[in-house]
PDB file of C-alpha atoms and ligand atoms in Angstrom:
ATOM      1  CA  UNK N1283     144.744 153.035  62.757  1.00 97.00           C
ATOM      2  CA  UNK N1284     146.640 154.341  59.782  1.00 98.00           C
ATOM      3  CA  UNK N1285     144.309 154.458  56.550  1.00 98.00           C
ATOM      4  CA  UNK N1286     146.427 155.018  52.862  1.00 98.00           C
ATOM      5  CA  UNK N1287     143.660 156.549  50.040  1.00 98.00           C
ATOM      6  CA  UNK N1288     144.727 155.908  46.914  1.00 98.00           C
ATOM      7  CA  UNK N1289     143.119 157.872  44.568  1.00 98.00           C
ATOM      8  CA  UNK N1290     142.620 157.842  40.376  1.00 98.00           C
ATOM      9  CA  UNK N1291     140.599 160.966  38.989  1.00 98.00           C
ATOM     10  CA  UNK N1292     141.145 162.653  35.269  1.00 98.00           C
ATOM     11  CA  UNK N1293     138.436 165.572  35.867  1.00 97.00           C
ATOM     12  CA  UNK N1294     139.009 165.820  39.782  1.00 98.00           C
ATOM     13  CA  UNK N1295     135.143 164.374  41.169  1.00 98.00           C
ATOM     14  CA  UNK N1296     137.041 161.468  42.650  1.00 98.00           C
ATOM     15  CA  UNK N1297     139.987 163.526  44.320  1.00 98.00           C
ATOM     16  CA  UNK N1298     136.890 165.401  46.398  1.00 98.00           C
ATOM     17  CA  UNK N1299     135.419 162.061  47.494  1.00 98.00           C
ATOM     18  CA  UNK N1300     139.009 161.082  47.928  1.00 98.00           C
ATOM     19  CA  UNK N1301     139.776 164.041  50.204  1.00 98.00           C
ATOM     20  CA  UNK N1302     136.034 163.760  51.761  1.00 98.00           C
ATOM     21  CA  UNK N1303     137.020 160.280  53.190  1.00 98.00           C
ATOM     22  CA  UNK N1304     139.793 161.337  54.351  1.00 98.00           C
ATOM     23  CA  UNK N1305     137.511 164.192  56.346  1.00 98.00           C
ATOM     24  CA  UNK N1306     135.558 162.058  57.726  1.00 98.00           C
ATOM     25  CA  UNK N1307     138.311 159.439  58.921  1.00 98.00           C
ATOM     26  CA  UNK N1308     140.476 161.786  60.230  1.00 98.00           C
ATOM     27  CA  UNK N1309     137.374 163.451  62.425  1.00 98.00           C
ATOM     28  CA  UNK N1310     136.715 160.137  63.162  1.00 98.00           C
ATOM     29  CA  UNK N1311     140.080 159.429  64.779  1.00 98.00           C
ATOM     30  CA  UNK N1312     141.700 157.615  61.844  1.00 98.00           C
ATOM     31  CA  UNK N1313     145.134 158.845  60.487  1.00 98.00           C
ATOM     32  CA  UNK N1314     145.172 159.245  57.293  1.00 98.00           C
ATOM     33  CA  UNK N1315     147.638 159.845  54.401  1.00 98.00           C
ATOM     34  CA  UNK N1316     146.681 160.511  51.052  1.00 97.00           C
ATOM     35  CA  UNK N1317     148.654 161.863  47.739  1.00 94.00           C
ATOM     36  CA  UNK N1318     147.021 161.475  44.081  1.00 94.00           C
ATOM     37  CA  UNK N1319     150.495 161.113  42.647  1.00 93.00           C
ATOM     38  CA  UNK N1320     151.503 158.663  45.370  1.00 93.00           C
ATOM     39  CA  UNK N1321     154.528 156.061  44.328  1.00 95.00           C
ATOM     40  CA  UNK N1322     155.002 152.739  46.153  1.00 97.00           C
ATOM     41  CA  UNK N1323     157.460 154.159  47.937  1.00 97.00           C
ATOM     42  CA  UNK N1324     155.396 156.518  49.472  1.00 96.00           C
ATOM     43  CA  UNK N1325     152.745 154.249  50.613  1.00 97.00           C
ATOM     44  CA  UNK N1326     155.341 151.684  51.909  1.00 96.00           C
ATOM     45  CA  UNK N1327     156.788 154.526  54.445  1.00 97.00           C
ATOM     46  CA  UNK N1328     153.333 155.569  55.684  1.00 97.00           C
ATOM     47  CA  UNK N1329     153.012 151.772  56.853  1.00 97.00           C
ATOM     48  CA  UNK N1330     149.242 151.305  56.064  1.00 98.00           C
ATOM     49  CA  UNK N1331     147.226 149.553  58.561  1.00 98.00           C
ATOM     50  CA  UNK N1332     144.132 150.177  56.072  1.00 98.00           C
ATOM     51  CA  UNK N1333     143.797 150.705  52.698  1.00 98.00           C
ATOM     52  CA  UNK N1334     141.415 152.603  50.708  1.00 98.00           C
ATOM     53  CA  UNK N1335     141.483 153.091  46.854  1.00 98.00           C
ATOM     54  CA  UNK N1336     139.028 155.807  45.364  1.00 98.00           C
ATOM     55  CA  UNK N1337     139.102 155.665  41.620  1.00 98.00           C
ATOM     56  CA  UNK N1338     137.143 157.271  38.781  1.00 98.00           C
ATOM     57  CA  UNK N1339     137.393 155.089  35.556  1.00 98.00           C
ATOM     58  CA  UNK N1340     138.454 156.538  32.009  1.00 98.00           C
ATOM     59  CA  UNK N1341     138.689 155.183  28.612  1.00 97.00           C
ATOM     60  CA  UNK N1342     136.751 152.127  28.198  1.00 96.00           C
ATOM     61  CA  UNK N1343     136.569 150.817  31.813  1.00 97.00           C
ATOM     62  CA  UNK N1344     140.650 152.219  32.625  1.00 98.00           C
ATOM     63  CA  UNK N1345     142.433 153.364  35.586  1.00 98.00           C
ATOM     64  CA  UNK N1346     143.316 157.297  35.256  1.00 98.00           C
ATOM     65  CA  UNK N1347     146.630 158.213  34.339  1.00 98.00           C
ATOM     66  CA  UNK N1348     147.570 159.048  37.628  1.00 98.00           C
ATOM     67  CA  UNK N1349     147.005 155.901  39.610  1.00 98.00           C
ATOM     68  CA  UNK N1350     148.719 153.372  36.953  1.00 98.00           C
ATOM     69  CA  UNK N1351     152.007 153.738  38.687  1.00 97.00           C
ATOM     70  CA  UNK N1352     151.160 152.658  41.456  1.00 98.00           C
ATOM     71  CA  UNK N1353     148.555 150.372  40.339  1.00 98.00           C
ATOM     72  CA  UNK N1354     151.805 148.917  37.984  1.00 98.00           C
ATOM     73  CA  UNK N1355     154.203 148.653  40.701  1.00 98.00           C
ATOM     74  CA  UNK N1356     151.867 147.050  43.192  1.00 97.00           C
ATOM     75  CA  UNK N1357     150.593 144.310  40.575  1.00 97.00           C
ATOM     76  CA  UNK N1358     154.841 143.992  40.328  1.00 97.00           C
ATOM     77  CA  UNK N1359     155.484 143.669  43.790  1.00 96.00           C
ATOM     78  CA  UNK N1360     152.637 142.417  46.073  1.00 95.00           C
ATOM     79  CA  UNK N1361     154.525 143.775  48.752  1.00 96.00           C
ATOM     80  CA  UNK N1362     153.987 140.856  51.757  1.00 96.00           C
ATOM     81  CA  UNK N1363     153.322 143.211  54.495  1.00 95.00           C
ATOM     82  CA  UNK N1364     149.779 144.219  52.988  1.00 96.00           C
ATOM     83  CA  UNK N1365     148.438 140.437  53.063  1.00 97.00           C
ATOM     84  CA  UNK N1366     145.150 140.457  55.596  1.00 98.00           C
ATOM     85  CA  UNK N1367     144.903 144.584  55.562  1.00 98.00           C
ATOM     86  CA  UNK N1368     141.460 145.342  55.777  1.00 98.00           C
ATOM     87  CA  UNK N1369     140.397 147.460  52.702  1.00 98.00           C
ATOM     88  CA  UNK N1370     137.453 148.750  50.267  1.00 98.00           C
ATOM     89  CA  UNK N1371     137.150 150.681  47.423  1.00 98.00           C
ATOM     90  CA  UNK N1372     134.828 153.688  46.139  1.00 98.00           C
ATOM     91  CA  UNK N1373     134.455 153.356  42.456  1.00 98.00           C
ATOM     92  CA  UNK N1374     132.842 156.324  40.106  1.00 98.00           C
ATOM     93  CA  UNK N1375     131.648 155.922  37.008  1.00 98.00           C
ATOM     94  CA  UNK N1376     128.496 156.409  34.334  1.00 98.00           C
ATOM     95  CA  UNK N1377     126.507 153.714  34.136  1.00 98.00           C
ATOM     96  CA  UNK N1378     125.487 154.895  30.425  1.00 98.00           C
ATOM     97  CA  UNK N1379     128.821 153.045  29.922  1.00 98.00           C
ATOM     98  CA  UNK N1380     127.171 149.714  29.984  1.00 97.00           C
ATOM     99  CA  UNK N1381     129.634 146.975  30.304  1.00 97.00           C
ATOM    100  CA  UNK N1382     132.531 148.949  31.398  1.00 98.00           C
ATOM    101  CA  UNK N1383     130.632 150.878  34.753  1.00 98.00           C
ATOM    102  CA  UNK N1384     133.392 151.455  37.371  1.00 98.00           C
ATOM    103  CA  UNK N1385     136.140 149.360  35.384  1.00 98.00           C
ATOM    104  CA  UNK N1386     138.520 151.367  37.299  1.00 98.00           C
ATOM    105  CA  UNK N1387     137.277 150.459  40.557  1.00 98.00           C
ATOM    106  CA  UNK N1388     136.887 146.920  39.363  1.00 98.00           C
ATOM    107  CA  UNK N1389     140.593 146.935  38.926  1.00 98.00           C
ATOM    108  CA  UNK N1390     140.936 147.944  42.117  1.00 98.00           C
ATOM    109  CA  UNK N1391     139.368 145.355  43.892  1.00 98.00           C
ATOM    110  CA  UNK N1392     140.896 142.451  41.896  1.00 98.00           C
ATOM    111  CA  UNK N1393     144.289 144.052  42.790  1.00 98.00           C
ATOM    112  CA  UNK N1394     143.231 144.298  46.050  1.00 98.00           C
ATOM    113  CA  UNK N1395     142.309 140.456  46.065  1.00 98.00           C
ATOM    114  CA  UNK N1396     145.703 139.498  44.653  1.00 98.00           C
ATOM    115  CA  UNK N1397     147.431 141.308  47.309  1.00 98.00           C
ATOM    116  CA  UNK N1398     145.139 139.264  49.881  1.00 98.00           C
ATOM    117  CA  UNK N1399     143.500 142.658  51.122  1.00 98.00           C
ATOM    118  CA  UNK N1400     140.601 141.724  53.188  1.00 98.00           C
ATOM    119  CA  UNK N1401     137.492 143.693  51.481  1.00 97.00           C
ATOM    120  CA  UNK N1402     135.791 144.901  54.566  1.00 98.00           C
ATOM    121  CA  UNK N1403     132.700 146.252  52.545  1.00 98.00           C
ATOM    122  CA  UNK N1404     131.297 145.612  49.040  1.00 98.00           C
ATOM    123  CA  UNK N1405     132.375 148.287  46.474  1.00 98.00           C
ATOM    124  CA  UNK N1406     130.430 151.365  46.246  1.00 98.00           C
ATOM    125  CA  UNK N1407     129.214 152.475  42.883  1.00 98.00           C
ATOM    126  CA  UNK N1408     128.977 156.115  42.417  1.00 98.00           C
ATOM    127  CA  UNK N1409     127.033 156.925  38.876  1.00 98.00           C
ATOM    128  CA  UNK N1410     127.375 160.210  37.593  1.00 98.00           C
ATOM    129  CA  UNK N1411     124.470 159.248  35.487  1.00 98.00           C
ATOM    130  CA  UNK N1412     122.369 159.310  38.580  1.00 97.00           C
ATOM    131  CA  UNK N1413     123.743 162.066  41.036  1.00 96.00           C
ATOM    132  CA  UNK N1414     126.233 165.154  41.125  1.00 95.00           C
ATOM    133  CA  UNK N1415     126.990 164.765  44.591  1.00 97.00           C
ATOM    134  CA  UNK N1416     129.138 162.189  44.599  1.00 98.00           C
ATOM    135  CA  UNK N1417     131.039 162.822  48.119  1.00 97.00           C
ATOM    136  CA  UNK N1418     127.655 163.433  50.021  1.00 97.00           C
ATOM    137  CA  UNK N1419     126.494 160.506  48.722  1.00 98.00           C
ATOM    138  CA  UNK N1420     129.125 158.541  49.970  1.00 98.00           C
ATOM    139  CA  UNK N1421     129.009 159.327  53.352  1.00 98.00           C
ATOM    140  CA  UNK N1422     126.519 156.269  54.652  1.00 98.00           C
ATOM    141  CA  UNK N1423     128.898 153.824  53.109  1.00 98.00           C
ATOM    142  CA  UNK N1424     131.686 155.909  54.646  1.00 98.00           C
ATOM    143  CA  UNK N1425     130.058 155.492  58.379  1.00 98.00           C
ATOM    144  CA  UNK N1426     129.666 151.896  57.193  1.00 98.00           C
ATOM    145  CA  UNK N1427     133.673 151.425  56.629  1.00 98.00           C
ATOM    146  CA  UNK N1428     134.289 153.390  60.165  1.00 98.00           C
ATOM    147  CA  UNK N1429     132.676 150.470  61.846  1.00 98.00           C
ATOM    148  CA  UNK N1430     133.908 148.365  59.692  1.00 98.00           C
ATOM    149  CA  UNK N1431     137.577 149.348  60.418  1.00 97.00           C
ATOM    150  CA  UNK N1432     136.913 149.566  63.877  1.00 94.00           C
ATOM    151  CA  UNK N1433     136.137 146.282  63.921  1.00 82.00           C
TER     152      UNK N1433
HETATM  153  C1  LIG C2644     136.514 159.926  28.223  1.00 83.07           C
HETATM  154  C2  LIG C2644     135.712 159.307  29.334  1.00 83.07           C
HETATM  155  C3  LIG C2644     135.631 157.929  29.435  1.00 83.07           C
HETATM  156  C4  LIG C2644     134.897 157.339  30.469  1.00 83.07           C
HETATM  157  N1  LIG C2644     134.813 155.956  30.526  1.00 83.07           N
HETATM  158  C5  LIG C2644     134.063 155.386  31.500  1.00 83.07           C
HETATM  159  C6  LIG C2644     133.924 153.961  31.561  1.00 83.07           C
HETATM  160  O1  LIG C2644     134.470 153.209  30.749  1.00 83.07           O
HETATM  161  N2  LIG C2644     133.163 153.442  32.565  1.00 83.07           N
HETATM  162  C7  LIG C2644     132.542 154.223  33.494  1.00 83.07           C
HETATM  163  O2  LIG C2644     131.871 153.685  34.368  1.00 83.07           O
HETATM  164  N3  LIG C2644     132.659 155.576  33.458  1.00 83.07           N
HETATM  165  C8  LIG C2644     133.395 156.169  32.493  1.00 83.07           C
HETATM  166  N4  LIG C2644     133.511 157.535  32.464  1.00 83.07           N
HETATM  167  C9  LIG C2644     132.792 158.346  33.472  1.00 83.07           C
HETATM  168  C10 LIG C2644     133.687 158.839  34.619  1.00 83.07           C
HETATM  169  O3  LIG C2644     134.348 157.773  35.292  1.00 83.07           O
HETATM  170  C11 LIG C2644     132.821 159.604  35.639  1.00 83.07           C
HETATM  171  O4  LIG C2644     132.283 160.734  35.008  1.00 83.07           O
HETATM  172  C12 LIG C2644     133.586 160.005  36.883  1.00 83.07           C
HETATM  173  O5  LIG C2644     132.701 160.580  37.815  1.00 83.07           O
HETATM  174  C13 LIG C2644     134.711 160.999  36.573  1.00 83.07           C
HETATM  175  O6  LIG C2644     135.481 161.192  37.744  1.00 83.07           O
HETATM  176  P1  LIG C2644     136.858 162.027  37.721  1.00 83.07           P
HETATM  177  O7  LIG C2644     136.472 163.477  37.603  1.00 83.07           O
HETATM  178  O8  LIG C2644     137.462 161.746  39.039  1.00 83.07           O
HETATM  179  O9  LIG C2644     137.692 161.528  36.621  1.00 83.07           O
HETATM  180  C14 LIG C2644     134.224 158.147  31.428  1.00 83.07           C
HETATM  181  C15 LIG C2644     134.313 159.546  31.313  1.00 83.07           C
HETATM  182  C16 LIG C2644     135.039 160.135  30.290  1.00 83.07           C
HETATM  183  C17 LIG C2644     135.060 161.628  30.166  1.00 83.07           C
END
């Protein structure tokens, strides 16, 4: 099954647990394509079977600079062929944030509803507050998606 990560990170913490996932699928027998500065185009000519967005959140409860393209053009297009893909998303954020925790993984997921991606599992939450080991600590939710995706 081919898995697109797309990934949003201003300080690089969610490009590792971007790059981490795609680890872990790949070892376990996923193929995987992933490119921080990914356009639609891109995305569209890997084909995605899966789709998994890792995104840190900036400003007050923003996407990071880098993902808004694509984040723009797929709000524009809903491109058809993603309807029923199975999908999740890793947010990180600071909860010290309050209202705004994970806005940019938030975002995420309601694009991912208005393409009809199927959310396979609920969004993790990474809080920097909390931990600075963000990609080990997303490797039991990571297992979890693995099964998920393999249905
Ligand atoms: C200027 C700035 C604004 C931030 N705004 C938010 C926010 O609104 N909500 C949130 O949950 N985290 C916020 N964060 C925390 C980051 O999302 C968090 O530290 C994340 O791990 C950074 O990941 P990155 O290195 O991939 O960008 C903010 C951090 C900075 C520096």
């Amino acid at each position: 099954m081919k898995v697109a990560i797309l990934s949003g990170s201003v300080y690089g913490t969610a490009e590792e647990v971007a790059r981490h996932a795609a680890e872990l699928l790949d070892q376990a027998g996923f193929q995987t394509w992933h490119n921080p500065r990914a356009t639609l185009a891109d995305v569209q000519a890997f084909a995605p079977e899966a789709l998994l967005a890792v995104t840190s959140t900036t400003g007050m409860g923003e996407l990071p600079d880098n993902l808004q393209p694509l984040y723009s053009a797929l709000r524009d297009q809903l491109p058809a062929a993603w309807r029923g893909l199975p999908g999740a998303v890793i947010g990180l954020g600071d909860a010290s944030y309050g209202d705004t925790f994970c806005g940019g993984g938030e975002q995420m997921r309601e694009l991912f509803g208005e393409l009809g991606v199927r959310e396979v599992l609920p969004m993790l939450r990474l809080d920097a507050s909390e931990s600075v080991t963000p990609e080990s600590d997303a490797e039991p939710w990571l297992a979890e998606l693995i099964g998920a995706l393999r249905g």
